[in-house]
Amino acid sequence: VKKIDIHCHADMYTKTELEAIFADKEYIVVGAATGYDSGNRLLDLAQTYPNLRVCLGIHPEMPQRFSDFDRVAAQIEEHRHRIVAIGEVGMPWYCLKKMESRQKEALTKRADELLKRFVGLARKTQLPVILHAIEGTASIALDQLIENGISKALFHWFEGNQADLERIIDNGYCVSISPDILHNRQYADFTDNIPLEILTLESDGPWEYGGVRGVPSMIEGTAAYLAEKRHLPPESILTASYTNSMNLFGKEALGTDL
Ligand SMILES: [Zn+2]
């Protein structure tokens, strides 16, 4: 079975970790940038590791980087044909928690404007969008995607509400499931509602799960768990995830290294 980790912060690994990850030639890893320097590192790494794919963007939980939009937009245009998507972009959620309401409002407004600019760029460059839009923020991202006629998007580690999930399904967008399902029963049960037709797998590595640094091969544990939970053959989840990832990025962009 061919395997794709559809959302991973590959630029955050050490050289030793990268060597181990890419020693397994069965894997394609889609690296999501958190900002301009992160994107440059991913572009560099892709020259060393041919199974690494690159997305460029600004992480929405890092407002100190929002003012880098012009640089990142130029980076996206310059490397248009070396990248597979715009990401990670979206709306802040976790970083709002420490803020008072006026601050929250101001940042939400800035993030909404920034996302609009990235969605506009996605329309212009015809690239898919990798979104961090969890909990209640997914509806903001959905409105923007739909208004701009964006047909290819991924809601990574989506744990929102059922109404937003239905809009994701109706518009043919994808959702990726993280290894957190092995540690969080509520999340695992929420993923029961994600149909096989839009399901993909991610590590979000090196994000830690139960104290262990996330790596792409963790998608296999997720796939095995989901297959058992859904009473499906063991390989069916990996196969569906592979097919859906191909459809999201396009075979040409994702390549035939496998
Ligand atoms: Zn991420």
Short mmCIF file of C-alpha atoms and ligand atoms in Angstrom, two decimals:
data_model
loop_
_atom_site.label_atom_id
_atom_site.label_comp_id
_atom_site.label_asym_id
_atom_site.label_seq_id
_atom_site.Cartn_x
_atom_site.Cartn_y
_atom_site.Cartn_z
CA VAL A 1 0.00 0.00 0.00
CA LYS A 2 1.16 3.51 -0.84
CA LYS A 3 1.18 5.91 2.08
CA ILE A 4 0.77 9.66 2.36
CA ASP A 5 1.14 11.75 5.50
CA ILE A 6 -0.89 14.70 4.29
CA HIS A 7 0.08 17.18 7.02
CA CYS A 8 3.48 17.21 8.69
CA HIS A 9 5.87 19.95 9.84
CA ALA A 10 8.87 18.22 8.30
CA ASP A 11 11.05 21.33 8.67
CA MET A 12 10.99 20.87 12.46
CA TYR A 13 12.77 17.50 12.48
CA THR A 14 16.48 16.94 13.02
CA LYS A 15 18.61 15.55 10.21
CA THR A 16 18.71 12.15 11.94
CA GLU A 17 14.92 12.08 12.16
CA LEU A 18 14.56 13.09 8.50
CA GLU A 19 16.95 10.34 7.39
CA ALA A 20 14.88 7.76 9.28
CA ILE A 21 11.56 9.09 7.95
CA PHE A 22 12.59 9.15 4.30
CA ALA A 23 14.47 5.84 4.47
CA ASP A 24 11.02 4.29 4.02
CA LYS A 25 10.45 4.86 0.29
CA GLU A 26 6.76 3.90 0.59
CA TYR A 27 5.99 7.31 2.06
CA ILE A 28 5.07 10.66 0.60
CA VAL A 29 5.14 13.40 3.23
CA VAL A 30 3.32 16.68 2.63
CA GLY A 31 5.18 19.37 4.56
CA ALA A 32 3.22 22.40 5.72
CA ALA A 33 5.06 25.67 6.35
CA THR A 34 4.43 27.79 9.43
CA GLY A 35 5.97 30.92 7.91
CA TYR A 36 8.51 32.30 5.43
CA ASP A 37 11.69 30.71 6.88
CA SER A 38 9.89 27.44 7.51
CA GLY A 39 8.81 27.43 3.85
CA ASN A 40 12.36 28.04 2.65
CA ARG A 41 13.61 25.16 4.76
CA LEU A 42 10.95 22.86 3.29
CA LEU A 43 11.91 23.91 -0.25
CA ASP A 44 15.56 23.11 0.56
CA LEU A 45 14.71 19.75 2.15
CA ALA A 46 12.63 18.76 -0.89
CA GLN A 47 15.83 18.81 -2.93
CA THR A 48 17.41 16.28 -0.58
CA TYR A 49 14.28 14.17 -0.01
CA PRO A 50 12.34 13.62 -3.24
CA ASN A 51 9.31 12.18 -1.39
CA LEU A 52 8.75 15.45 0.48
CA ARG A 53 6.07 17.74 -0.96
CA VAL A 54 5.84 21.41 0.03
CA CYS A 55 3.03 23.76 1.06
CA LEU A 56 3.73 27.44 1.79
CA GLY A 57 1.81 29.71 4.15
CA ILE A 58 1.63 31.36 7.58
CA HIS A 59 0.33 29.41 10.58
CA PRO A 60 -2.76 31.17 11.96
CA GLU A 61 -1.74 30.54 15.58
CA MET A 62 1.40 32.65 15.00
CA PRO A 63 0.12 36.23 14.70
CA GLN A 64 3.65 37.64 15.03
CA ARG A 65 4.18 36.34 11.46
CA PHE A 66 1.01 37.79 9.89
CA SER A 67 2.86 40.86 8.63
CA ASP A 68 5.03 38.55 6.47
CA PHE A 69 2.19 38.07 3.98
CA ASP A 70 3.86 39.92 1.10
CA ARG A 71 7.07 37.89 1.43
CA VAL A 72 5.16 34.60 1.64
CA ALA A 73 2.92 35.53 -1.30
CA ALA A 74 6.04 36.24 -3.39
CA GLN A 75 7.51 32.92 -2.23
CA ILE A 76 4.35 31.09 -3.33
CA GLU A 77 4.34 32.75 -6.76
CA GLU A 78 8.06 32.18 -7.28
CA HIS A 79 7.87 28.48 -6.40
CA ARG A 80 4.38 27.85 -7.78
CA HIS A 81 5.49 24.76 -9.71
CA ARG A 82 7.51 23.25 -6.87
CA ILE A 83 4.68 23.30 -4.32
CA VAL A 84 1.43 21.34 -3.94
CA ALA A 85 -0.72 23.70 -1.86
CA ILE A 86 -1.04 26.88 0.19
CA GLY A 87 -0.77 26.04 3.90
CA GLU A 88 -0.87 26.02 6.76
CA VAL A 89 -3.32 28.90 6.79
CA GLY A 90 -6.63 29.47 8.54
CA MET A 91 -8.01 30.96 11.73
CA PRO A 92 -6.52 31.18 15.25
CA TRP A 93 -8.16 29.26 18.07
CA TYR A 94 -5.70 28.16 20.75
CA CYS A 95 -3.82 31.46 20.92
CA LEU A 96 -7.11 33.35 21.49
CA LYS A 97 -7.67 31.58 24.80
CA LYS A 98 -5.14 33.67 26.70
CA MET A 99 -6.53 36.95 25.36
CA GLU A 100 -9.12 39.38 26.62
CA SER A 101 -12.14 39.99 24.43
CA ARG A 102 -10.98 43.19 22.73
CA GLN A 103 -7.66 41.55 21.79
CA LYS A 104 -9.52 38.48 20.58
CA GLU A 105 -11.74 40.52 18.32
CA ALA A 106 -8.82 42.45 16.84
CA LEU A 107 -6.81 39.31 16.11
CA THR A 108 -9.81 37.48 14.64
CA LYS A 109 -10.34 40.41 12.28
CA ARG A 110 -6.67 40.43 11.23
CA ALA A 111 -6.70 36.65 10.72
CA ASP A 112 -9.87 36.83 8.67
CA GLU A 113 -8.29 39.46 6.39
CA LEU A 114 -5.08 37.44 6.08
CA LEU A 115 -7.00 34.29 5.19
CA LYS A 116 -8.91 36.24 2.53
CA ARG A 117 -5.60 37.20 0.94
CA PHE A 118 -4.39 33.58 0.97
CA VAL A 119 -7.68 32.32 -0.47
CA GLY A 120 -7.42 34.96 -3.21
CA LEU A 121 -3.91 33.72 -3.94
CA ALA A 122 -5.18 30.12 -4.07
CA ARG A 123 -7.75 31.16 -6.65
CA LYS A 124 -5.13 32.98 -8.70
CA THR A 125 -2.55 30.17 -8.57
CA GLN A 126 -5.10 27.33 -8.71
CA LEU A 127 -3.53 25.68 -5.66
CA PRO A 128 -5.42 23.72 -2.97
CA VAL A 129 -5.65 25.24 0.54
CA ILE A 130 -4.55 23.43 3.73
CA LEU A 131 -6.58 24.82 6.59
CA HIS A 132 -6.18 25.06 10.32
CA ALA A 133 -9.79 25.96 11.14
CA ILE A 134 -10.95 24.02 14.13
CA GLU A 135 -13.89 24.28 16.50
CA GLY A 136 -16.09 27.26 15.66
CA THR A 137 -13.72 28.84 13.15
CA ALA A 138 -14.36 26.38 10.32
CA SER A 139 -17.48 28.25 9.20
CA ILE A 140 -15.41 31.41 8.56
CA ALA A 141 -13.02 29.45 6.35
CA LEU A 142 -15.87 27.64 4.60
CA ASP A 143 -17.60 30.93 3.76
CA GLN A 144 -14.39 32.26 2.21
CA LEU A 145 -13.65 29.11 0.20
CA ILE A 146 -17.16 28.92 -1.19
CA GLU A 147 -17.37 32.65 -2.00
CA ASN A 148 -14.12 32.36 -3.95
CA GLY A 149 -15.07 29.21 -5.81
CA ILE A 150 -12.22 27.15 -4.29
CA SER A 151 -12.86 23.48 -5.03
CA LYS A 152 -9.81 21.86 -3.40
CA ALA A 153 -9.21 22.24 0.33
CA LEU A 154 -8.18 20.18 3.34
CA PHE A 155 -9.39 20.80 6.88
CA HIS A 156 -6.52 19.33 8.84
CA TRP A 157 -7.20 17.68 12.25
CA PHE A 158 -10.78 18.90 12.00
CA GLU A 159 -12.70 18.57 15.26
CA GLY A 160 -15.52 20.99 14.82
CA ASN A 161 -19.26 20.66 14.74
CA GLN A 162 -21.47 18.43 12.64
CA ALA A 163 -22.98 21.33 10.65
CA ASP A 164 -19.55 22.49 9.44
CA LEU A 165 -18.55 18.89 8.69
CA GLU A 166 -21.62 18.57 6.49
CA ARG A 167 -20.65 21.71 4.57
CA ILE A 168 -17.13 20.27 4.13
CA ILE A 169 -18.64 17.05 2.74
CA ASP A 170 -21.16 18.85 0.49
CA ASN A 171 -18.40 20.94 -1.08
CA GLY A 172 -16.09 18.00 -1.67
CA TYR A 173 -13.35 19.24 0.66
CA CYS A 174 -11.16 16.78 2.60
CA VAL A 175 -10.52 16.20 6.29
CA SER A 176 -7.36 14.67 7.75
CA ILE A 177 -7.37 12.55 10.90
CA SER A 178 -4.49 12.74 13.38
CA PRO A 179 -3.02 10.04 15.67
CA ASP A 180 -4.81 11.80 18.54
CA ILE A 181 -7.73 9.41 17.93
CA LEU A 182 -5.67 6.81 19.79
CA HIS A 183 -5.50 9.09 22.84
CA ASN A 184 -8.78 11.02 22.78
CA ARG A 185 -12.02 9.05 22.80
CA GLN A 186 -14.21 12.07 22.08
CA TYR A 187 -12.19 12.92 18.97
CA ALA A 188 -12.17 9.28 17.88
CA ASP A 189 -15.95 9.15 18.09
CA PHE A 190 -16.29 12.44 16.20
CA THR A 191 -14.32 10.95 13.31
CA ASP A 192 -17.04 8.28 12.88
CA ASN A 193 -18.93 10.98 10.96
CA ILE A 194 -16.15 11.54 8.42
CA PRO A 195 -16.98 9.52 5.29
CA LEU A 196 -14.31 7.43 3.58
CA GLU A 197 -14.70 9.58 0.44
CA ILE A 198 -13.13 12.67 2.07
CA LEU A 199 -10.88 11.05 4.68
CA THR A 200 -7.08 11.45 4.70
CA LEU A 201 -4.38 10.78 7.31
CA GLU A 202 -1.85 13.08 8.95
CA SER A 203 0.81 13.00 11.67
CA ASP A 204 1.07 16.78 12.22
CA GLY A 205 4.54 15.72 13.39
CA PRO A 206 6.57 16.48 15.35
CA TRP A 207 3.49 17.29 17.47
CA GLU A 208 3.59 14.82 20.39
CA TYR A 209 1.10 12.07 21.13
CA GLY A 210 1.19 10.61 24.63
CA GLY A 211 4.67 12.07 25.09
CA VAL A 212 6.00 10.59 21.83
CA ARG A 213 7.20 12.83 18.99
CA GLY A 214 4.86 12.50 16.01
CA VAL A 215 6.27 10.92 12.82
CA PRO A 216 4.63 10.05 9.47
CA SER A 217 4.54 6.30 10.18
CA MET A 218 1.97 6.99 12.91
CA ILE A 219 -0.66 7.20 10.16
CA GLU A 220 -0.49 3.39 10.04
CA GLY A 221 -1.68 3.10 13.64
CA THR A 222 -4.47 5.57 12.87
CA ALA A 223 -5.46 3.56 9.78
CA ALA A 224 -5.50 0.24 11.67
CA TYR A 225 -7.60 1.72 14.48
CA LEU A 226 -10.10 3.32 12.06
CA ALA A 227 -10.43 0.13 10.01
CA GLU A 228 -11.25 -1.87 13.11
CA LYS A 229 -13.64 0.78 14.43
CA ARG A 230 -15.48 0.82 11.09
CA HIS A 231 -15.35 -2.95 10.52
CA LEU A 232 -13.42 -2.49 7.28
CA PRO A 233 -10.48 -4.45 5.84
CA PRO A 234 -7.17 -3.24 7.38
CA GLU A 235 -5.78 -1.68 4.17
CA SER A 236 -8.99 0.16 3.23
CA ILE A 237 -8.24 3.34 5.18
CA LEU A 238 -4.70 3.73 3.78
CA THR A 239 -6.03 3.12 0.28
CA ALA A 240 -8.86 5.65 0.65
CA SER A 241 -6.48 8.22 2.11
CA TYR A 242 -4.05 7.72 -0.76
CA THR A 243 -6.77 8.08 -3.42
CA ASN A 244 -8.29 11.16 -1.75
CA SER A 245 -4.87 12.81 -1.40
CA MET A 246 -4.19 12.20 -5.11
CA ASN A 247 -7.52 13.81 -5.97
CA LEU A 248 -6.85 16.78 -3.72
CA PHE A 249 -3.42 17.71 -5.09
CA GLY A 250 -3.64 16.15 -8.53
CA LYS A 251 -1.49 13.25 -9.68
CA GLU A 252 0.90 15.55 -11.50
CA ALA A 253 1.67 17.66 -8.44
CA LEU A 254 1.93 14.75 -6.06
CA GLY A 255 4.13 12.84 -8.47
CA THR A 256 4.74 9.21 -9.21
CA ASP A 257 7.73 8.59 -6.99
CA LEU A 258 5.88 5.67 -5.47
ZN ZN B 1 0.04 21.74 11.49
#
